[in-house]
Backbone as a chain_set.jsonl record, in Angstrom:
{"seq": "MLTYDVAARRVDAHGSLAHTKEASLTLDTDVAGRQDAFNPAELLLASIAACMIKGAERVAPMIQFDLRGMEVRLHGVRQEAPPKMIRIDYEIIVDTPETDHRLDLLHKNTRKYGTVSNTIAAATELNGAIRRASAEG", "coords": {"N": [[20.897, 9.443, 3.822], [18.661, 6.513, 4.087], [18.158, 3.061, 5.173], [17.187, -0.218, 4.749], [16.428, -3.52, 5.434], [15.86, -6.552, 5.145], [15.303, -10.214, 5.151], [14.765, -13.194, 4.156], [13.877, -16.63, 4.2], [13.767, -19.815, 3.279], [11.22, -21.872, 4.48], [10.212, -24.681, 4.12], [8.718, -26.319, 1.609], [5.932, -25.095, 1.645], [6.149, -22.363, 2.388], [7.47, -19.366, 3.567], [10.237, -17.606, 5.801], [10.297, -14.099, 6.259], [12.196, -11.57, 7.6], [12.468, -8.65, 9.678], [14.179, -5.983, 11.573], [12.401, -6.434, 14.811], [10.501, -8.022, 14.113], [8.325, -10.479, 12.149], [7.108, -12.326, 9.154], [5.066, -14.111, 7.973], [5.303, -15.794, 4.304], [3.884, -16.844, 1.597], [5.387, -18.985, -0.529], [4.348, -21.147, -1.425], [4.222, -23.435, -4.253], [1.815, -24.082, -4.863], [0.368, -22.134, -3.854], [-1.29, -20.652, -0.78], [-3.497, -19.972, 1.964], [-2.953, -18.499, 4.505], [-0.744, -16.709, 4.253], [0.233, -13.912, 2.67], [0.858, -14.031, -0.865], [3.527, -13.111, -2.903], [2.97, -10.918, -5.127], [0.581, -9.736, -3.707], [2.026, -9.065, -1.215], [3.547, -6.993, -2.358], [1.421, -5.482, -3.438], [0.229, -5.085, -0.414], [2.635, -3.228, 0.311], [2.796, -1.121, -0.915], [0.142, 0.214, -0.205], [0.71, 0.311, 2.523], [2.365, 1.807, 2.49], [0.928, 4.049, 1.501], [-0.871, 4.737, 3.889], [0.957, 5.085, 6.015], [2.016, 7.553, 4.816], [0.258, 9.281, 4.94], [-0.371, 9.747, 7.376], [2.257, 10.975, 8.231], [1.919, 13.064, 6.696], [-0.536, 14.028, 7.722], [-0.388, 15.96, 10.185], [1.258, 17.916, 9.266], [-0.292, 19.066, 7.618], [-1.955, 19.692, 9.286], [-4.888, 18.143, 9.31], [-7.491, 16.651, 10.13], [-7.496, 13.027, 9.846], [-9.58, 10.859, 10.776], [-9.54, 8.22, 10.434], [-8.519, 5.564, 7.973], [-8.453, 3.696, 5.413], [-7.242, 1.784, 2.18], [-7.861, 0.421, -0.511], [-6.39, -2.147, -2.912], [-6.232, -3.1, -6.398], [-4.371, -5.527, -8.383], [-3.517, -6.16, -11.685], [-1.839, -8.952, -13.471], [0.482, -9.239, -15.94], [0.985, -12.273, -18.212], [2.835, -13.129, -19.814], [5.95, -11.942, -19.946], [6.209, -12.205, -16.956], [4.66, -10.29, -14.895], [3.561, -7.092, -13.259], [1.012, -4.559, -14.281], [-0.469, -2.918, -14.046], [-2.113, -1.2, -11.223], [-4.278, -0.368, -9.555], [-6.073, 1.479, -7.04], [-8.071, 2.875, -4.11], [-8.291, 4.88, -1.856], [-9.713, 5.166, 1.487], [-11.237, 7.623, 3.815], [-12.186, 8.308, 6.901], [-13.079, 11.632, 7.655], [-14.002, 15.161, 8.581], [-13.177, 16.835, 6.789], [-13.174, 18.915, 4.133], [-13.604, 18.902, 0.485], [-11.634, 19.528, -1.084], [-9.773, 19.501, 0.729], [-9.669, 16.733, 1.189], [-8.134, 16.25, -1.161], [-5.84, 17.324, -1.342], [-4.706, 16.046, 0.848], [-4.357, 13.463, -0.283], [-2.466, 14.203, -2.561], [-0.117, 14.812, -1.39], [0.458, 12.839, 0.17], [0.594, 10.973, -2.232], [2.585, 11.978, -3.456], [5.163, 12.172, -1.973], [5.146, 9.226, -1.32], [7.491, 6.896, -0.844], [7.481, 3.91, -1.578], [5.134, 4.136, -3.008], [5.965, 5.811, -5.252], [8.533, 4.562, -6.249], [7.467, 2.25, -7.399], [4.865, 3.693, -9.253], [7.099, 4.574, -11.052], [7.575, 2.406, -12.324], [5.37, 0.749, -13.176], [1.794, 1.442, -14.349], [0.052, 3.498, -12.07], [-2.84, 4.08, -10.52], [-5.304, 5.988, -9.095], [-8.051, 7.01, -6.859], [-9.42, 9.117, -4.147], [-11.493, 8.812, -1.148], [-14.264, 10.35, 0.98], [-15.306, 8.482, 3.705], [-18.322, 6.919, 4.085], [-21.389, 7.225, 5.487], [-22.4, 4.737, 6.779], [-20.183, 3.452, 6.897]], "CA": [[20.14, 8.417, 2.941], [18.045, 5.493, 4.836], [18.298, 1.924, 3.88], [16.425, -1.011, 4.717], [17.381, -4.662, 5.676], [15.052, -7.784, 4.96], [16.039, -11.49, 5.454], [13.865, -14.159, 4.091], [14.176, -18.089, 4.364], [12.569, -21.332, 3.144], [10.858, -23.093, 5.927], [9.716, -26.022, 3.671], [7.571, -26.411, 0.19], [4.704, -24.711, 1.455], [6.301, -21.403, 2.619], [8.993, -18.823, 3.935], [9.441, -16.036, 6.963], [10.655, -12.813, 6.032], [12.735, -11.05, 9.231], [13.174, -7.048, 10.049], [13.971, -5.643, 13.128], [11.811, -7.482, 15.659], [9.519, -8.595, 13.061], [8.725, -11.414, 11.163], [6.538, -12.439, 8.585], [4.557, -15.645, 6.689], [5.288, -15.379, 3.405], [3.152, -17.781, 0.253], [5.964, -19.195, -1.635], [4.078, -22.349, -1.799], [3.289, -23.302, -5.528], [0.093, -24.267, -5.14], [-0.466, -21.645, -2.768], [-2.013, -21.086, 0.918], [-4.725, -19.186, 2.099], [-3.063, -18.083, 5.431], [-0.304, -15.801, 4.007], [0.176, -13.182, 1.863], [2.009, -13.975, -1.799], [4.642, -11.518, -3.637], [2.289, -10.021, -5.54], [0.076, -9.446, -2.236], [2.995, -8.106, -0.152], [3.325, -5.907, -3.375], [0.401, -4.439, -2.996], [0.483, -4.364, 1.094], [3.731, -2.423, 0.449], [1.991, 0.278, -1.478], [-1.022, 0.363, 0.851], [1.077, 0.774, 4.003], [3.226, 3.778, 2.08], [-0.081, 5.648, 1.856], [-1.252, 5.074, 5.236], [1.98, 5.569, 6.927], [2.17, 9.072, 4.281], [-0.891, 10.332, 5.205], [0.113, 9.868, 9.036], [3.401, 12.063, 8.216], [1.662, 14.373, 6.178], [-1.87, 15.187, 8.152], [-0.117, 16.45, 11.571], [1.554, 19.177, 8.59], [-1.552, 20.299, 6.999], [-3.351, 19.624, 10.418], [-5.639, 17.571, 8.643], [-8.593, 15.516, 10.691], [-7.5, 12.437, 10.046], [-9.92, 9.637, 11.745], [-9.375, 6.618, 9.809], [-7.818, 5.189, 6.588], [-8.557, 2.175, 4.422], [-6.783, 1.474, 1.109], [-7.897, -0.643, -1.232], [-5.76, -1.997, -4.363], [-6.419, -4.15, -7.272], [-3.278, -5.53, -9.165], [-3.244, -6.728, -12.963], [-0.448, -9.269, -13.621], [0.553, -9.73, -17.577], [1.386, -14.123, -18.265], [4.672, -13.718, -20.039], [6.833, -11.981, -19.042], [5.258, -12.195, -15.78], [4.779, -8.833, -14.207], [2.344, -6.14, -12.835], [1.022, -3.928, -15.983], [-1.27, -2.128, -13.851], [-2.487, -1.158, -10.27], [-5.406, 0.581, -9.209], [-6.211, 1.901, -5.57], [-9.114, 3.723, -3.832], [-8.198, 5.036, -0.637], [-11.182, 5.852, 1.475], [-10.735, 8.433, 4.835], [-13.173, 8.753, 8.042], [-12.68, 12.932, 7.901], [-14.765, 15.94, 8.523], [-12.487, 17.595, 6.168], [-13.683, 19.252, 2.616], [-13.478, 18.129, -0.435], [-10.846, 20.345, -1.02], [-8.294, 19.537, 1.825], [-9.402, 15.773, 1.143], [-7.448, 16.147, -2.336], [-4.694, 18.213, -0.916], [-4.136, 14.94, 1.456], [-3.724, 12.182, -1.903], [-1.792, 14.986, -3.809], [0.744, 14.946, -0.334], [0.403, 11.331, -0.053], [1.546, 10.35, -3.331], [4.415, 12.896, -3.585], [6.375, 11.46, -0.675], [5.339, 7.684, -1.122], [8.736, 5.981, -1.566], [7.068, 2.906, -2.351], [4.401, 3.877, -4.277], [7.139, 6.492, -6.091], [8.907, 3.392, -7.059], [6.275, 1.457, -8.405], [4.497, 4.575, -10.14], [7.815, 4.601, -11.809], [7.649, 0.967, -12.665], [4.004, 0.541, -14.158], [0.707, 2.306, -14.181], [-0.223, 3.337, -10.718], [-3.777, 4.944, -10.754], [-6.45, 5.762, -7.815], [-8.825, 8.095, -6.611], [-9.336, 9.258, -2.839], [-12.844, 9.52, -1.265], [-14.35, 10.103, 2.504], [-15.944, 7.364, 4.15], [-19.472, 6.9, 4.112], [-21.949, 7.031, 7.127], [-22.468, 3.497, 7.232], [-19.0, 2.581, 7.469]], "C": [[19.657, 7.349, 3.689], [18.467, 4.226, 4.125], [17.658, 1.16, 5.019], [17.232, -2.818, 4.647], [15.928, -5.457, 5.71], [15.522, -8.624, 5.061], [14.846, -12.168, 5.12], [14.623, -15.533, 3.936], [13.277, -19.106, 4.049], [12.334, -21.969, 4.137], [10.705, -24.297, 5.384], [9.1, -25.721, 2.061], [6.534, -25.834, 0.36], [5.375, -23.399, 2.2], [7.611, -20.866, 3.334], [8.691, -17.944, 4.838], [10.777, -15.397, 6.473], [11.337, -12.245, 7.729], [12.72, -9.221, 9.115], [13.357, -7.004, 11.203], [13.297, -6.02, 14.119], [10.67, -8.281, 15.21], [9.174, -9.653, 12.4], [7.235, -11.862, 10.593], [6.057, -13.758, 7.743], [4.697, -15.657, 5.441], [4.51, -16.736, 2.278], [4.332, -17.829, -0.672], [5.821, -20.514, -1.517], [4.029, -22.492, -3.324], [2.022, -22.944, -6.067], [-0.566, -23.471, -4.067], [-1.022, -21.735, -1.873], [-2.63, -19.628, 0.644], [-4.014, -17.985, 3.418], [-1.403, -17.078, 5.507], [-0.141, -15.057, 2.935], [1.497, -13.309, 0.468], [3.038, -12.867, -2.612], [3.985, -10.463, -4.142], [0.931, -9.35, -4.57], [0.512, -8.484, -1.395], [3.346, -6.833, -1.523], [2.289, -4.773, -2.664], [0.063, -4.191, -1.834], [1.014, -3.51, 0.908], [3.111, -1.139, 0.106], [1.028, 0.881, -0.599], [-0.745, 1.051, 2.108], [1.807, 1.717, 3.703], [2.631, 4.54, 1.989], [-0.788, 5.487, 3.392], [-0.301, 5.904, 6.094], [2.275, 7.298, 6.173], [1.482, 9.98, 4.582], [-0.92, 10.606, 7.022], [1.154, 11.088, 9.182], [2.604, 13.316, 7.843], [0.265, 15.1, 7.328], [-1.44, 15.856, 9.157], [0.189, 18.16, 10.437], [0.531, 19.653, 7.96], [-2.655, 20.088, 8.174], [-4.578, 19.367, 9.841], [-6.082, 16.411, 9.428], [-8.503, 14.068, 10.736], [-8.0, 11.113, 11.276], [-10.132, 8.193, 11.641], [-8.994, 6.484, 7.999], [-7.95, 3.868, 6.087], [-7.875, 2.178, 2.849], [-7.247, 0.164, 0.348], [-7.096, -0.572, -2.935], [-6.267, -3.486, -5.129], [-5.148, -4.446, -8.209], [-3.353, -6.253, -10.249], [-1.974, -7.119, -13.382], [-0.75, -9.798, -15.232], [1.046, -11.288, -17.233], [2.694, -14.219, -18.58], [4.784, -12.349, -20.793], [6.093, -11.627, -18.163], [5.497, -10.745, -15.034], [3.4, -7.907, -13.849], [2.195, -5.161, -14.187], [0.482, -2.698, -14.966], [-1.919, -2.354, -12.141], [-3.212, -0.207, -9.759], [-5.638, 0.506, -7.577], [-7.13, 3.029, -5.569], [-8.295, 3.8, -2.401], [-9.659, 5.969, 0.309], [-10.976, 6.699, 2.801], [-11.896, 9.017, 5.425], [-12.394, 10.357, 7.908], [-14.142, 13.626, 8.021], [-14.493, 16.926, 7.489], [-13.179, 17.619, 4.689], [-12.962, 18.608, 1.694], [-11.644, 17.918, -1.018], [-9.036, 19.298, -0.443], [-8.124, 17.346, 1.685], [-8.307, 15.377, -0.309], [-6.262, 16.505, -2.208], [-3.867, 16.568, 0.062], [-3.515, 13.773, 0.134], [-2.878, 13.161, -1.936], [-0.18, 14.614, -2.905], [1.316, 13.606, -0.304], [1.031, 10.465, -1.387], [2.956, 10.873, -3.792], [5.08, 12.329, -2.923], [6.141, 10.422, -0.109], [6.948, 7.644, -1.821], [8.407, 5.09, -1.907], [5.971, 3.073, -3.456], [5.24, 5.221, -5.357], [7.639, 5.322, -7.046], [8.187, 2.9, -7.838], [5.196, 2.394, -9.12], [5.805, 4.57, -11.318], [8.365, 3.397, -12.692], [6.441, 0.402, -13.947], [2.791, 1.648, -13.618], [0.069, 1.74, -12.797], [-1.427, 4.289, -10.565], [-4.973, 4.673, -9.108], [-6.819, 7.203, -7.624], [-9.124, 7.95, -4.637], [-11.27, 9.548, -2.348], [-12.89, 9.21, 0.169], [-15.154, 8.671, 2.321], [-17.641, 7.561, 4.145], [-20.328, 6.575, 5.519], [-21.891, 5.788, 7.535], [-21.291, 2.925, 7.522], [-18.539, 1.847, 5.899]], "O": [[20.674, 7.003, 4.29], [18.939, 4.138, 2.992], [17.544, 1.689, 6.124], [18.231, -3.176, 4.022], [14.964, -4.952, 6.285], [16.717, -8.343, 5.15], [13.829, -11.824, 5.722], [15.806, -15.577, 3.599], [12.148, -19.211, 4.528], [13.19, -22.641, 4.711], [11.061, -25.21, 6.128], [9.242, -24.59, 1.597], [5.827, -25.823, -0.647], [4.695, -23.46, 3.224], [8.575, -21.568, 3.641], [7.579, -17.442, 5.004], [11.893, -15.897, 6.328], [10.86, -12.601, 8.807], [13.149, -8.791, 8.044], [12.847, -7.808, 11.982], [14.205, -5.808, 14.922], [10.031, -9.074, 15.902], [10.18, -9.917, 11.741], [6.262, -11.81, 11.346], [6.794, -14.291, 6.914], [3.543, -15.345, 5.148], [5.033, -17.808, 2.582], [4.451, -16.955, -1.53], [6.827, -21.222, -1.482], [3.719, -21.405, -3.811], [1.455, -22.238, -6.9], [-1.602, -23.773, -3.474], [-1.511, -22.85, -1.692], [-2.495, -18.717, -0.173], [-4.393, -16.813, 3.407], [-0.934, -16.768, 6.603], [-0.456, -15.706, 1.936], [2.652, -12.899, 0.581], [2.795, -11.66, -2.602], [4.209, -9.296, -3.821], [0.4, -8.335, -5.021], [-0.062, -7.499, -0.93], [3.273, -5.656, -1.167], [2.322, -3.827, -1.876], [-0.489, -3.096, -1.721], [0.363, -2.497, 1.164], [2.981, -0.215, 0.909], [1.148, 2.064, -0.281], [-1.401, 1.921, 2.681], [2.014, 2.582, 4.554], [3.0, 5.698, 2.185], [-1.235, 6.533, 3.862], [-0.527, 6.961, 6.684], [2.699, 8.188, 6.91], [1.748, 11.182, 4.584], [-1.436, 11.532, 7.647], [1.016, 11.995, 10.003], [2.599, 14.363, 8.49], [0.136, 16.285, 7.635], [-2.248, 16.774, 9.297], [-0.393, 19.223, 10.656], [0.53, 20.866, 7.752], [-3.87, 20.256, 8.065], [-5.401, 20.282, 9.815], [-5.419, 15.377, 9.518], [-9.275, 13.546, 11.541], [-7.342, 10.596, 12.179], [-10.64, 7.335, 12.364], [-9.246, 7.281, 7.095], [-7.322, 2.97, 6.647], [-8.455, 3.12, 2.31], [-6.941, -0.976, 0.701], [-7.09, 0.324, -3.78], [-6.564, -4.566, -4.618], [-4.846, -3.468, -8.893], [-3.243, -7.427, -9.896], [-1.075, -6.323, -13.653], [-1.701, -10.445, -15.668], [1.461, -11.539, -16.101], [3.547, -14.941, -18.064], [4.152, -11.833, -21.715], [5.258, -10.752, -18.388], [6.606, -10.322, -14.708], [2.292, -8.221, -14.284], [3.108, -5.028, -15.002], [0.988, -1.583, -15.09], [-2.19, -3.497, -11.775], [-2.675, 0.873, -9.512], [-5.366, -0.524, -6.961], [-7.208, 3.902, -6.434], [-7.733, 2.807, -1.938], [-10.316, 6.952, -0.035], [-9.889, 6.209, 3.108], [-12.564, 9.908, 4.901], [-11.171, 10.366, 8.044], [-15.194, 13.059, 7.726], [-15.329, 17.789, 7.22], [-13.642, 16.615, 4.147], [-11.962, 17.918, 1.888], [-10.87, 16.985, -1.232], [-7.994, 18.819, -0.892], [-7.106, 16.696, 1.922], [-7.782, 14.267, -0.393], [-5.459, 16.009, -2.999], [-2.714, 16.177, -0.12], [-2.349, 13.479, -0.131], [-2.19, 12.999, -0.928], [0.793, 14.22, -3.548], [2.448, 13.309, -0.685], [1.793, 9.499, -1.364], [3.97, 10.369, -4.276], [5.938, 11.751, -3.591], [6.481, 10.17, 1.047], [7.402, 8.137, -2.854], [8.973, 4.906, -2.985], [5.873, 2.412, -4.489], [4.673, 5.312, -6.445], [7.308, 5.137, -8.217], [8.274, 3.128, -9.044], [4.429, 1.664, -9.748], [5.452, 4.563, -12.497], [9.291, 3.411, -13.503], [6.575, -0.096, -15.065], [2.906, 2.462, -12.702], [-0.262, 0.623, -12.4], [-1.07, 5.462, -10.461], [-5.262, 3.694, -8.42], [-6.244, 8.223, -8.004], [-9.035, 6.899, -4.002], [-12.079, 10.23, -2.976], [-12.183, 8.38, 0.738], [-15.487, 8.025, 1.327], [-17.998, 8.735, 4.235], [-19.951, 5.819, 6.414], [-21.364, 5.568, 8.625], [-21.23, 1.981, 8.309], [-17.605, 1.047, 5.843]]}, "num_chains": 1, "name": "protein.A"}
């Protein structure tokens, strides 16, 4: 069984720092918000994106998928009372010469084996699609 450890501490009324391994991340914990850090909801969305990208990196060699680039765009909808995410929509954009069938296979496997995405999908609505990157970028 894998385990994970993160520690976070308040720096001041404007932010906090999270630490794991040799990495640190500035957190937006200011009640007024701040533009130079992720707030908790944005961190949740970023975690899902990272999970999907890491999952694709893991799956691509197994299915011999030509993964040249990948972007994940997410949109979360927050309910006010009680505050919670009620829906998260995503779009995975992949730079690849693979067929549509193979693109769907990557999406299926990325969703099936994603620790964070599976956890979130069990708690709220998580919907999305995968598509090929356009030639324009």
